[in-house]
Coordinates of N, CA, C and O in Angstrom, one line a residue:
X1 N 5.6 -4.9 28.5 CA 4.9 -5.7 29.5 C 5.6 -6.6 30.2 O 6.7 -6.8 29.8
X2 N 5.2 -7.1 31.2 CA 5.7 -7.7 32.4 C 5.6 -9.4 32.0 O 4.6 -9.9 31.9
X3 N 7.0 -10.0 31.9 CA 7.0 -11.5 31.6 C 8.2 -12.0 32.2 O 9.0 -11.5 32.5
X4 N 8.1 -13.4 32.5 CA 9.1 -14.3 33.1 C 10.2 -14.3 31.7 O 9.7 -14.7 30.7
X5 N 11.4 -13.8 32.0 CA 12.3 -13.6 30.9 C 13.8 -13.6 31.4 O 14.1 -13.7 32.6
X6 N 14.4 -14.3 30.6 CA 16.0 -14.5 30.6 C 17.0 -13.9 29.5 O 16.7 -14.2 28.4
X7 N 17.7 -13.0 29.9 CA 18.6 -12.3 29.0 C 19.6 -13.4 28.4 O 20.1 -14.1 29.1
X8 N 19.7 -13.3 27.0 CA 20.6 -14.3 26.5 C 21.6 -13.7 25.9 O 22.6 -14.4 25.3
X9 N 21.8 -12.3 25.7 CA 23.1 -11.7 25.0 C 23.0 -10.3 25.3 O 22.2 -9.8 26.2
X10 N 24.2 -9.4 25.1 CA 24.5 -8.2 25.6 C 23.3 -7.2 24.6 O 23.5 -6.0 25.0
X11 N 22.5 -7.8 23.8 CA 21.8 -6.8 23.0 C 20.5 -6.5 23.6 O 19.5 -6.0 22.9
X12 N 20.4 -7.3 24.7 CA 18.9 -7.1 25.4 C 17.9 -8.1 25.0 O 17.0 -8.3 25.4
X13 N 18.3 -9.1 24.1 CA 17.5 -10.2 23.7 C 17.1 -11.2 24.7 O 18.0 -11.4 25.5
X14 N 16.1 -11.7 25.0 CA 15.6 -12.4 26.0 C 14.9 -13.6 25.5 O 14.4 -13.7 24.4
X15 N 14.9 -14.6 26.5 CA 13.9 -15.9 26.1 C 12.7 -15.6 27.1 O 12.9 -15.1 28.3
X16 N 11.3 -15.8 26.6 CA 10.5 -15.3 27.5 C 9.4 -16.4 27.5 O 9.3 -17.4 26.7
X17 N 9.0 -16.6 29.0 CA 8.0 -17.9 29.4 C 6.7 -17.2 28.8 O 6.1 -16.4 29.3
X18 N 6.4 -17.7 27.7 CA 5.1 -17.3 27.0 C 3.8 -17.7 27.4 O 2.5 -17.2 27.3
X19 N 3.7 -18.6 28.1 CA 2.4 -19.3 29.0 C 1.7 -18.2 29.8 O 2.5 -17.2 30.5
X20 N 0.5 -18.1 29.6 CA -0.2 -17.2 30.6 C -0.1 -17.4 32.0 O 0.1 -16.4 32.9
X21 N 0.1 -18.7 32.3 CA 0.2 -19.0 33.7 C 1.5 -19.9 33.8 O 1.4 -21.2 34.2
X22 N 2.9 -19.4 33.7 CA 3.9 -20.4 33.6 C 4.1 -20.9 35.1 O 3.9 -20.2 36.1
X23 N 4.9 -21.8 35.1 CA 5.4 -22.4 36.5 C 6.3 -21.7 37.0 O 7.5 -21.8 36.6
X24 N 6.1 -20.5 37.6 CA 7.1 -19.5 38.1 C 8.4 -20.1 38.7 O 9.4 -19.7 38.5
X25 N 8.0 -21.0 39.7 CA 9.0 -21.9 40.6 C 10.3 -22.4 39.7 O 11.4 -22.2 39.9
X26 N 9.7 -23.2 38.7 CA 10.5 -23.7 37.7 C 11.2 -22.6 36.8 O 12.6 -22.8 36.8
X27 N 10.5 -21.8 36.3 CA 11.4 -20.9 35.5 C 12.6 -19.9 36.3 O 13.4 -19.6 35.9
X28 N 12.0 -19.5 37.5 CA 13.0 -19.0 38.4 C 14.1 -19.8 38.7 O 15.4 -19.3 38.8
X29 N 13.9 -21.2 38.8 CA 14.9 -22.0 39.0 C 16.1 -22.1 38.1 O 17.3 -22.4 38.1
X30 N 15.8 -21.6 36.8 CA 16.7 -21.8 35.7 C 17.0 -20.3 35.2 O 17.4 -20.1 34.1
X31 N 16.9 -19.6 36.0 CA 17.3 -17.8 35.9 C 16.5 -17.2 35.5 O 16.8 -16.0 35.0
X32 N 15.1 -17.1 35.2 CA 14.1 -16.5 34.6 C 14.0 -15.3 35.8 O 13.6 -15.8 36.8
X33 N 13.5 -14.2 35.4 CA 13.0 -13.3 36.3 C 11.7 -12.3 35.5 O 12.0 -12.3 34.7
X34 N 11.1 -11.8 36.5 CA 9.7 -10.8 35.9 C 10.7 -9.7 35.5 O 11.3 -8.7 36.2
X35 N 10.5 -9.3 34.0 CA 11.1 -8.3 33.4 C 10.1 -7.5 32.6 O 9.1 -8.1 31.9
X36 N 10.4 -6.1 32.2 CA 9.6 -5.5 31.1 C 10.3 -5.9 30.0 O 11.5 -5.7 29.3
X37 N 9.4 -6.6 29.0 CA 10.1 -6.9 27.6 C 8.8 -6.7 26.3 O 7.8 -6.4 26.8
X38 N 9.3 -6.5 25.3 CA 8.5 -6.2 24.2 C 9.1 -7.0 23.0 O 10.2 -7.5 23.0
X39 N 8.0 -7.6 22.1 CA 8.4 -8.0 20.8 C 8.8 -6.9 19.9 O 8.1 -6.2 19.8
X40 N 9.9 -7.4 19.1 CA 10.5 -6.2 18.1 C 9.9 -6.7 16.7 O 9.3 -7.7 16.6
X41 N 10.3 -5.8 15.9 CA 9.8 -5.9 14.7 C 10.3 -7.2 14.0 O 9.9 -7.8 13.1
X42 N 11.4 -7.9 14.5 CA 12.1 -8.9 14.0 C 11.7 -10.3 14.6 O 11.9 -11.4 14.5
X43 N 10.4 -10.0 15.4 CA 9.8 -11.2 15.9 C 10.4 -11.5 17.3 O 10.0 -12.9 17.5
X44 N 11.5 -11.1 17.6 CA 12.2 -11.6 18.9 C 12.0 -10.6 20.2 O 11.5 -9.6 19.8
X45 N 12.0 -11.2 21.2 CA 11.8 -10.6 22.5 C 13.1 -9.8 22.9 O 14.0 -10.4 22.9
X46 N 12.8 -8.6 23.4 CA 14.0 -7.9 24.1 C 13.5 -7.2 25.3 O 12.4 -7.0 25.5
X47 N 14.4 -7.0 26.1 CA 14.3 -6.1 27.5 C 13.8 -4.6 26.7 O 14.4 -4.3 25.9
X48 N 12.9 -4.2 27.4 CA 12.2 -2.9 26.9 C 13.3 -1.8 26.5 O 13.1 -1.1 25.5
X49 N 14.2 -1.8 27.4 CA 15.2 -0.6 27.1 C 16.1 -1.0 26.0 O 17.1 0.0 25.6
X50 N 16.2 -2.2 25.5 CA 17.1 -2.5 24.5 C 16.3 -2.8 23.1 O 16.8 -3.3 22.1
X51 N 15.0 -2.3 23.0 CA 14.1 -3.0 21.8 C 14.9 -2.2 20.4 O 14.8 -1.0 20.5
X52 N 15.1 -3.0 19.7 CA 15.6 -2.5 18.4 C 14.6 -1.9 17.5 O 13.4 -2.4 17.5
X53 N 15.0 -0.9 16.8 CA 14.0 -0.3 15.7 C 14.4 -0.7 14.4 O 15.7 -1.2 14.1
X54 N 13.1 -0.6 13.5 CA 13.5 -1.2 12.2 C 14.5 -0.4 11.6 O 14.5 0.8 11.7
X55 N 15.6 -1.1 10.6 CA 16.4 -0.2 10.1 C 15.8 0.9 9.0 O 14.8 0.5 8.5
X56 N 16.2 2.1 8.9 CA 15.7 3.0 7.9 C 15.5 2.5 6.4 O 14.4 2.6 5.8
X57 N 16.3 1.6 5.9 CA 16.1 1.0 4.7 C 15.0 0.4 4.6 O 14.2 0.0 3.5
X58 N 14.8 -0.6 5.6 CA 13.3 -1.5 5.7 C 12.2 -0.6 5.8 O 11.2 -0.8 5.2
X59 N 12.4 0.5 6.6 CA 11.1 1.3 6.7 C 10.8 2.1 5.4 O 9.7 2.1 5.1
X60 N 12.0 2.4 4.6 CA 11.6 3.0 3.5 C 11.1 2.1 2.3 O 10.1 2.3 1.5
X61 N 11.5 0.7 2.4 CA 11.0 -0.3 1.6 C 9.5 -0.3 2.0 O 8.5 -0.6 0.8
X62 N 9.2 -0.6 3.2 CA 7.7 -0.5 3.6 C 6.9 0.5 3.0 O 5.7 0.4 2.5
X63 N 7.4 1.7 3.1 CA 6.6 3.2 2.8 C 6.5 3.0 1.3 O 5.2 3.3 0.6
X64 N 7.6 2.6 0.5 CA 7.3 2.3 -1.0 C 6.5 1.3 -1.6 O 5.4 1.7 -2.4
X65 N 6.2 0.3 -0.7 CA 5.0 -0.6 -1.1 C 3.8 -0.1 -0.7 O 2.8 -0.1 -1.4
X66 N 3.6 0.9 0.3 CA 2.3 1.5 0.8 C 2.1 2.4 -0.4 O 0.9 2.4 -0.7
X67 N 3.0 3.1 -0.9 CA 2.9 4.0 -2.0 C 2.2 3.5 -3.3 O 1.3 3.8 -4.1
X68 N 3.0 2.4 -3.6 CA 2.6 1.5 -4.9 C 1.2 0.9 -4.7 O 0.3 1.1 -5.6
X69 N 0.8 0.5 -3.5 CA -0.6 0.1 -3.4 C -1.5 1.0 -3.4 O -2.7 0.6 -3.9
X70 N -1.2 2.1 -2.9 CA -2.3 3.5 -2.9 C -2.4 3.9 -4.3 O -3.4 4.0 -4.8
X71 N -1.2 3.8 -5.1 CA -1.2 4.5 -6.4 C -2.0 3.3 -7.3 O -2.9 3.8 -7.9
X72 N -1.8 1.9 -7.0 CA -2.7 1.2 -7.7 C -4.3 1.1 -7.5 O -5.0 1.1 -8.4
X73 N -4.5 1.3 -6.0 CA -5.9 1.6 -5.8 C -6.6 2.8 -6.4 O -7.6 2.8 -7.0
X74 N -5.6 3.9 -6.5 CA -6.3 5.1 -7.0 C -6.4 5.0 -8.4 O -7.6 5.1 -9.1
X75 N -5.3 4.2 -9.3 CA -5.3 4.2 -10.8 C -6.6 3.5 -11.0 O -7.2 3.8 -12.1
X76 N -6.9 2.5 -10.2 CA -8.0 1.5 -10.7 C -9.1 1.7 -10.0 O -10.1 1.1 -10.2
X77 N -9.3 2.8 -9.3 CA -10.6 3.2 -8.7 C -11.4 4.1 -9.4 O -12.6 4.5 -8.8
X78 N -11.2 4.5 -10.6 CA -12.2 5.3 -11.4 C -11.5 6.6 -11.7 O -10.6 7.1 -10.9
X79 N -11.9 7.2 -12.7 CA -11.6 8.6 -13.1 C -12.7 9.2 -13.6 O -13.6 8.6 -14.2
X80 N -12.6 10.7 -13.8 CA -13.7 11.5 -14.2 C -13.5 12.0 -15.6 O -12.2 12.3 -16.0
X81 N -14.5 12.0 -16.4 CA -14.4 12.4 -17.8 C -15.8 12.9 -18.0 O -17.0 12.2 -17.7
X82 N -16.1 13.8 -18.7 CA -17.6 14.4 -19.0 C -18.5 14.5 -17.9 O -19.7 14.3 -18.0
X83 N -17.9 14.9 -16.7 CA -18.8 14.8 -15.4 C -19.2 13.4 -14.9 O -20.1 13.6 -14.1
X84 N -18.6 12.5 -15.4 CA -19.0 11.0 -15.1 C -17.6 10.4 -14.7 O -16.7 10.5 -15.0
X85 N -17.9 9.6 -13.5 CA -16.6 8.7 -13.3 C -16.8 7.2 -13.8 O -17.8 6.5 -14.0
X86 N -15.6 6.9 -14.6 CA -15.6 5.6 -15.3 C -14.7 4.8 -14.6 O -13.7 5.1 -14.1
X87 N -14.9 3.5 -14.7 CA -14.2 2.3 -14.2 C -12.8 2.5 -14.8 O -12.6 2.7 -16.0
X88 N -11.7 2.1 -13.9 CA -10.4 2.1 -14.6 C -9.6 0.8 -14.0 O -8.4 0.9 -14.0
X89 N -10.4 -0.2 -13.6 CA -9.7 -1.6 -13.3 C -9.0 -2.2 -14.8 O -9.5 -1.5 -15.8
X90 N -8.3 -3.1 -14.7 CA -7.6 -3.7 -15.9 C -8.8 -3.9 -16.9 O -8.4 -3.8 -18.1
X91 N -9.7 -4.8 -16.4 CA -10.8 -5.0 -17.4 C -11.3 -3.9 -18.1 O -11.6 -4.0 -19.3
X92 N -11.8 -3.0 -17.4 CA -12.5 -1.7 -17.7 C -11.4 -0.8 -19.0 O -12.0 -0.6 -20.0
X93 N -10.3 -0.9 -18.5 CA -9.4 -0.4 -19.4 C -9.3 -1.1 -20.8 O -9.3 -0.4 -21.9
X94 N -9.4 -2.4 -20.8 CA -9.3 -3.2 -21.9 C -10.5 -2.6 -22.7 O -10.4 -2.8 -24.0
X95 N -11.5 -2.9 -21.9 CA -12.9 -2.6 -22.8 C -13.0 -1.3 -23.4 O -13.5 -1.1 -24.5
X96 N -12.3 -0.2 -22.7 CA -12.4 1.2 -23.5 C -11.6 1.1 -24.5 O -11.8 1.7 -25.6
X97 N -10.3 0.6 -24.6 CA -9.4 0.3 -25.7 C -10.1 -0.1 -26.8 O -10.0 0.3 -28.0
X98 N -10.8 -1.6 -26.6 CA -11.3 -2.2 -27.5 C -12.5 -1.6 -28.2 O -12.7 -1.3 -29.4
X99 N -13.3 -0.8 -27.3 CA -14.5 0.0 -27.9 C -14.2 1.1 -28.8 O -14.5 1.2 -29.7
X100 N -12.8 1.8 -28.2 CA -12.4 3.0 -29.1 C -11.8 2.2 -30.5 O -12.0 2.8 -31.4
X101 N -11.1 1.2 -30.6 CA -10.8 0.6 -31.9 C -12.0 0.2 -32.7 O -11.8 0.6 -33.9
X102 N -13.0 -0.3 -32.1 CA -14.1 -0.7 -32.7 C -14.8 0.6 -33.3 O -15.3 0.4 -34.5
X103 N -14.8 1.4 -32.5 CA -15.5 2.7 -33.0 C -14.7 3.4 -34.1 O -15.5 3.8 -35.0
X104 N -13.4 3.1 -34.2 CA -12.8 3.9 -35.2 C -12.9 3.1 -36.6 O -13.2 3.6 -37.5
X105 N -13.2 1.8 -36.4 CA -13.4 0.8 -37.6 C -14.9 1.3 -38.1 O -15.1 1.2 -39.4
X106 N -15.9 1.2 -37.1 CA -17.2 1.6 -37.7 C -17.5 2.8 -38.1 O -18.3 3.1 -39.1
X107 N -16.6 3.9 -37.9 CA -16.8 5.0 -38.2 C -16.2 5.0 -39.8 O -16.8 6.0 -40.4
X108 N -15.7 4.2 -40.4 CA -15.5 3.9 -41.7 C -16.8 3.8 -42.6 O -16.8 4.0 -43.8
X109 N -17.6 2.9 -41.8 CA -18.9 2.5 -42.5 C -20.1 3.1 -42.3 O -21.1 3.1 -42.9
X110 N -20.0 3.8 -40.9 CA -21.2 4.6 -40.5 C -21.2 6.1 -40.5 O -19.9 6.7 -40.4
X111 N -22.0 6.7 -40.5 CA -22.4 8.3 -40.4 C -21.7 8.7 -39.3 O -20.8 9.6 -39.2
X112 N -22.3 8.3 -38.1 CA -22.2 8.9 -37.0 C -22.1 7.9 -36.0 O -23.3 7.7 -35.2
X113 N -21.2 7.0 -35.8 CA -21.4 6.0 -34.7 C -21.4 6.3 -33.1 O -20.7 7.5 -33.0
X114 N -22.0 5.8 -32.4 CA -22.0 6.1 -31.1 C -22.2 4.7 -30.3 O -22.5 3.8 -30.9
X115 N -21.7 5.0 -28.9 CA -21.7 3.8 -28.0 C -22.3 4.3 -26.6 O -22.3 5.4 -26.3
X116 N -23.1 3.3 -26.0 CA -23.7 3.7 -24.7 C -22.9 3.2 -23.7 O -22.7 1.9 -24.0
X117 N -22.3 3.8 -22.9 CA -21.2 3.4 -22.0 C -22.0 3.4 -20.5 O -22.4 4.3 -20.3
X118 N -21.6 2.3 -19.9 CA -22.2 2.4 -18.5 C -21.1 2.8 -17.5 O -20.0 2.3 -17.4
X119 N -21.4 3.6 -16.7 CA -20.4 4.4 -15.8 C -20.1 3.6 -14.4 O -20.8 2.9 -14.2
X120 N -19.4 4.1 -13.7 CA -18.8 3.6 -12.4 C -20.4 3.4 -11.6 O -20.5 2.5 -10.8
X121 N -21.0 4.5 -11.4 CA -22.2 4.6 -10.7 C -23.6 3.9 -11.3 O -24.6 3.9 -10.8
X122 N -23.3 3.3 -12.4 CA -24.3 2.4 -13.2 C -25.2 3.4 -14.1 O -26.1 2.9 -14.6
X123 N -24.9 4.6 -14.2 CA -25.6 5.7 -15.1 C -25.1 5.2 -16.6 O -23.9 4.8 -16.5
X124 N -25.7 5.6 -17.5 CA -25.2 5.5 -18.8 C -24.9 6.7 -19.6 O -25.7 7.9 -18.9
X125 N -24.0 6.7 -20.5 CA -23.6 8.0 -21.2 C -23.4 7.6 -22.7 O -22.8 6.5 -23.0
X126 N -24.2 8.3 -23.6 CA -23.8 8.2 -25.0 C -22.5 9.0 -25.5 O -22.5 10.1 -25.3
X127 N -21.6 8.0 -26.1 CA -20.4 8.8 -26.5 C -20.1 8.4 -28.0 O -20.3 7.3 -28.6
X128 N -19.9 9.7 -28.8 CA -19.6 9.7 -30.2 C -18.0 9.2 -30.3 O -17.3 9.1 -29.3
X129 N -17.5 8.9 -31.5 CA -16.2 8.6 -31.8 C -15.3 9.4 -31.2 O -14.2 8.9 -30.5
X130 N -15.5 10.7 -31.4 CA -14.6 11.7 -30.7 C -14.5 11.6 -29.1 O -13.4 11.7 -28.5
X131 N -15.6 11.5 -28.8 CA -15.8 11.6 -27.0 C -15.2 10.3 -26.7 O -14.5 10.3 -25.5
X132 N -15.3 9.2 -27.4 CA -14.7 8.0 -27.0 C -13.0 7.8 -27.0 O -12.5 7.5 -26.1
X133 N -12.6 8.6 -28.0 CA -11.2 8.8 -28.2 C -10.7 9.6 -26.9 O -9.6 9.3 -26.6
X134 N -11.4 10.7 -26.6 CA -11.1 11.4 -25.5 C -11.2 10.8 -24.4 O -10.4 11.1 -23.5
X135 N -12.0 9.8 -24.0 CA -11.9 8.8 -22.9 C -10.9 8.3 -22.7 O -10.2 8.2 -21.8
X136 N -10.3 7.8 -23.9 CA -9.0 7.0 -24.1 C -7.9 7.9 -23.3 O -7.0 7.5 -22.7
X137 N -7.8 9.1 -23.8 CA -6.9 10.0 -23.6 C -7.0 10.3 -22.0 O -6.1 10.3 -21.3
X138 N -8.3 10.8 -21.5 CA -8.4 10.9 -20.0 C -8.0 9.7 -19.3 O -7.4 9.9 -18.2
X139 N -8.3 8.5 -19.6 CA -7.8 7.2 -18.9 C -6.3 7.2 -18.9 O -5.5 7.1 -17.8
X140 N -5.4 7.6 -20.0 CA -4.1 7.5 -20.2 C -3.6 8.7 -19.2 O -2.6 8.4 -18.5
X141 N -4.2 9.9 -19.0 CA -3.9 10.9 -18.4 C -4.1 10.7 -17.0 O -3.0 11.0 -16.0
X142 N -5.0 9.9 -16.5 CA -5.4 9.7 -15.2 C -4.2 8.6 -14.6 O -3.6 9.0 -13.5
X143 N -4.1 7.6 -15.6 CA -2.9 6.7 -15.1 C -1.5 7.5 -14.9 O -0.8 7.1 -13.7
X144 N -1.3 8.3 -15.9 CA 0.2 8.9 -15.8 C 0.1 10.0 -14.5 O 1.1 9.9 -13.8
X145 N -1.1 10.5 -14.1 CA -1.0 11.4 -12.9 C -0.9 10.5 -11.7 O 0.0 10.9 -10.8
X146 N -1.3 9.4 -11.7 CA -1.1 8.4 -10.5 C 0.3 8.0 -10.4 O 0.9 8.3 -9.3
X147 N 0.9 7.8 -11.4 CA 2.2 7.4 -11.5 C 3.2 8.4 -11.2 O 4.2 8.4 -10.5
X148 N 2.9 9.9 -11.8 CA 3.7 11.1 -11.4 C 3.7 11.1 -9.9 O 4.7 11.4 -9.4
X149 N 2.5 11.1 -9.2 CA 2.4 11.3 -7.9 C 3.3 10.4 -7.1 O 4.0 10.7 -6.2
X150 N 3.2 9.1 -7.5 CA 4.0 8.2 -6.9 C 5.3 8.4 -6.9 O 6.0 8.1 -6.0
X151 N 5.8 8.6 -8.0 CA 7.3 8.7 -8.3 C 7.7 10.1 -7.5 O 8.9 10.0 -6.7
X152 N 6.9 11.1 -7.4 CA 7.5 12.1 -6.5 C 7.5 11.8 -5.2 O 8.3 12.2 -4.2
X153 N 6.5 11.1 -4.6 CA 6.5 10.5 -3.2 C 7.5 9.7 -2.8 O 8.3 9.8 -1.7
X154 N 8.2 8.7 -3.9 CA 9.1 7.9 -3.7 C 10.3 8.8 -3.6 O 11.3 8.3 -2.6
X155 N 10.6 9.8 -4.1 CA 11.7 10.8 -4.0 C 11.9 11.3 -2.7 O 13.0 11.4 -2.4
X156 N 10.6 11.7 -2.2 CA 10.7 12.2 -1.0 C 11.0 11.2 0.2 O 11.7 11.3 0.9
X157 N 10.6 9.8 0.0 CA 11.0 8.7 0.7 C 12.7 8.5 0.7 O 13.3 8.5 1.7
X158 N 13.1 8.4 -0.6 CA 14.5 8.3 -0.6 C 15.4 9.5 0.0 O 16.5 9.2 0.5
X159 N 14.6 10.6 0.1 CA 15.5 11.8 0.6 C 15.3 11.7 2.4 O 16.3 12.4 3.1
X160 N 14.6 10.9 2.9 CA 14.4 11.0 4.2 C 15.7 10.2 5.0 O 16.2 9.4 4.6
X161 N 16.2 11.0 6.3 CA 17.3 10.6 6.8 C 16.8 9.9 8.2 O 17.6 9.3 8.8
X162 N 15.5 10.1 8.7 CA 15.1 9.5 10.0 C 13.6 8.8 9.8 O 12.9 9.1 8.7
X163 N 13.3 7.8 10.6 CA 11.8 7.3 10.5 C 10.8 8.3 10.8 O 9.8 8.4 10.1
X164 N 11.0 9.5 11.5 CA 10.2 10.5 11.8 C 9.9 11.3 10.5 O 8.9 11.7 10.3
X165 N 10.9 11.3 9.5 CA 10.7 12.1 8.3 C 9.7 11.3 7.4 O 9.0 11.9 6.5
X166 N 9.7 10.0 7.6 CA 8.9 9.0 6.8 C 7.4 9.2 7.1 O 6.5 9.0 6.1
X167 N 7.2 9.3 8.3 CA 5.7 9.1 8.7 C 4.9 10.2 8.2 O 3.6 9.7 7.7
X168 N 5.1 11.3 7.7 CA 4.1 12.2 7.1 C 3.8 12.0 5.6 O 2.7 12.4 5.0
X169 N 4.6 11.1 4.9 CA 4.5 10.8 3.6 C 3.2 9.9 3.4 O 3.4 8.8 3.7
X170 N 2.2 10.4 2.9 CA 1.2 9.6 2.5 C 0.7 9.9 1.0 O 1.1 10.9 0.4
X171 N -0.1 9.0 0.6 CA -0.9 9.2 -0.8 C -1.6 10.4 -0.7 O -1.6 11.1 -1.5

C-alpha cells in the first residue's frame, strides 16, 4: 500500500504517517515520501521489498497450536458407538465414567442393570453393563486416535524445512 513513510534503517523498516489525510507538506518537510509499505508479522512497517517473513520456528509453533486446537475440538466433538454419536466434552466424559462405575456397583445387586443414555442428537439408547463398559472403551479409543493423529502431524511439522512445506499440513 502507498503511504507517506521514512526509512529508519538498512532493513527497510520505516516510520509511516498513519493518518488517512496526513499533512503531506509537513511530513515531506521532515523527509517522508510516498512509498510502497506493508505491516509485517512483528507489527512493524517495512518497505514492501524488505518485508521480513516469520521465522520458520515461529511458523512451526503456530502450526502446532493449530493442530492442538483441532485435536481438542475433534476429541471433544463426539464419537460414534453402537451407531450413535455420544458427547465427549470433559463433563460428558466424567458422566460416562461415573455411570460405568455405578453400573458395575449395581450389577452386584441387580440382575440386569441398564441405563438410558442421551446421545449427542438428543435421542436415547438403553445400555446394559457390558455396553456401557464398551462405551468407556470406545471413548478412550477415540481420544487415543485423536492424540495419535496430532502426534503424527506434529512429526510432519518438525520435519518441514520451509514455510511452504507447512501449508498443506491440516487436521
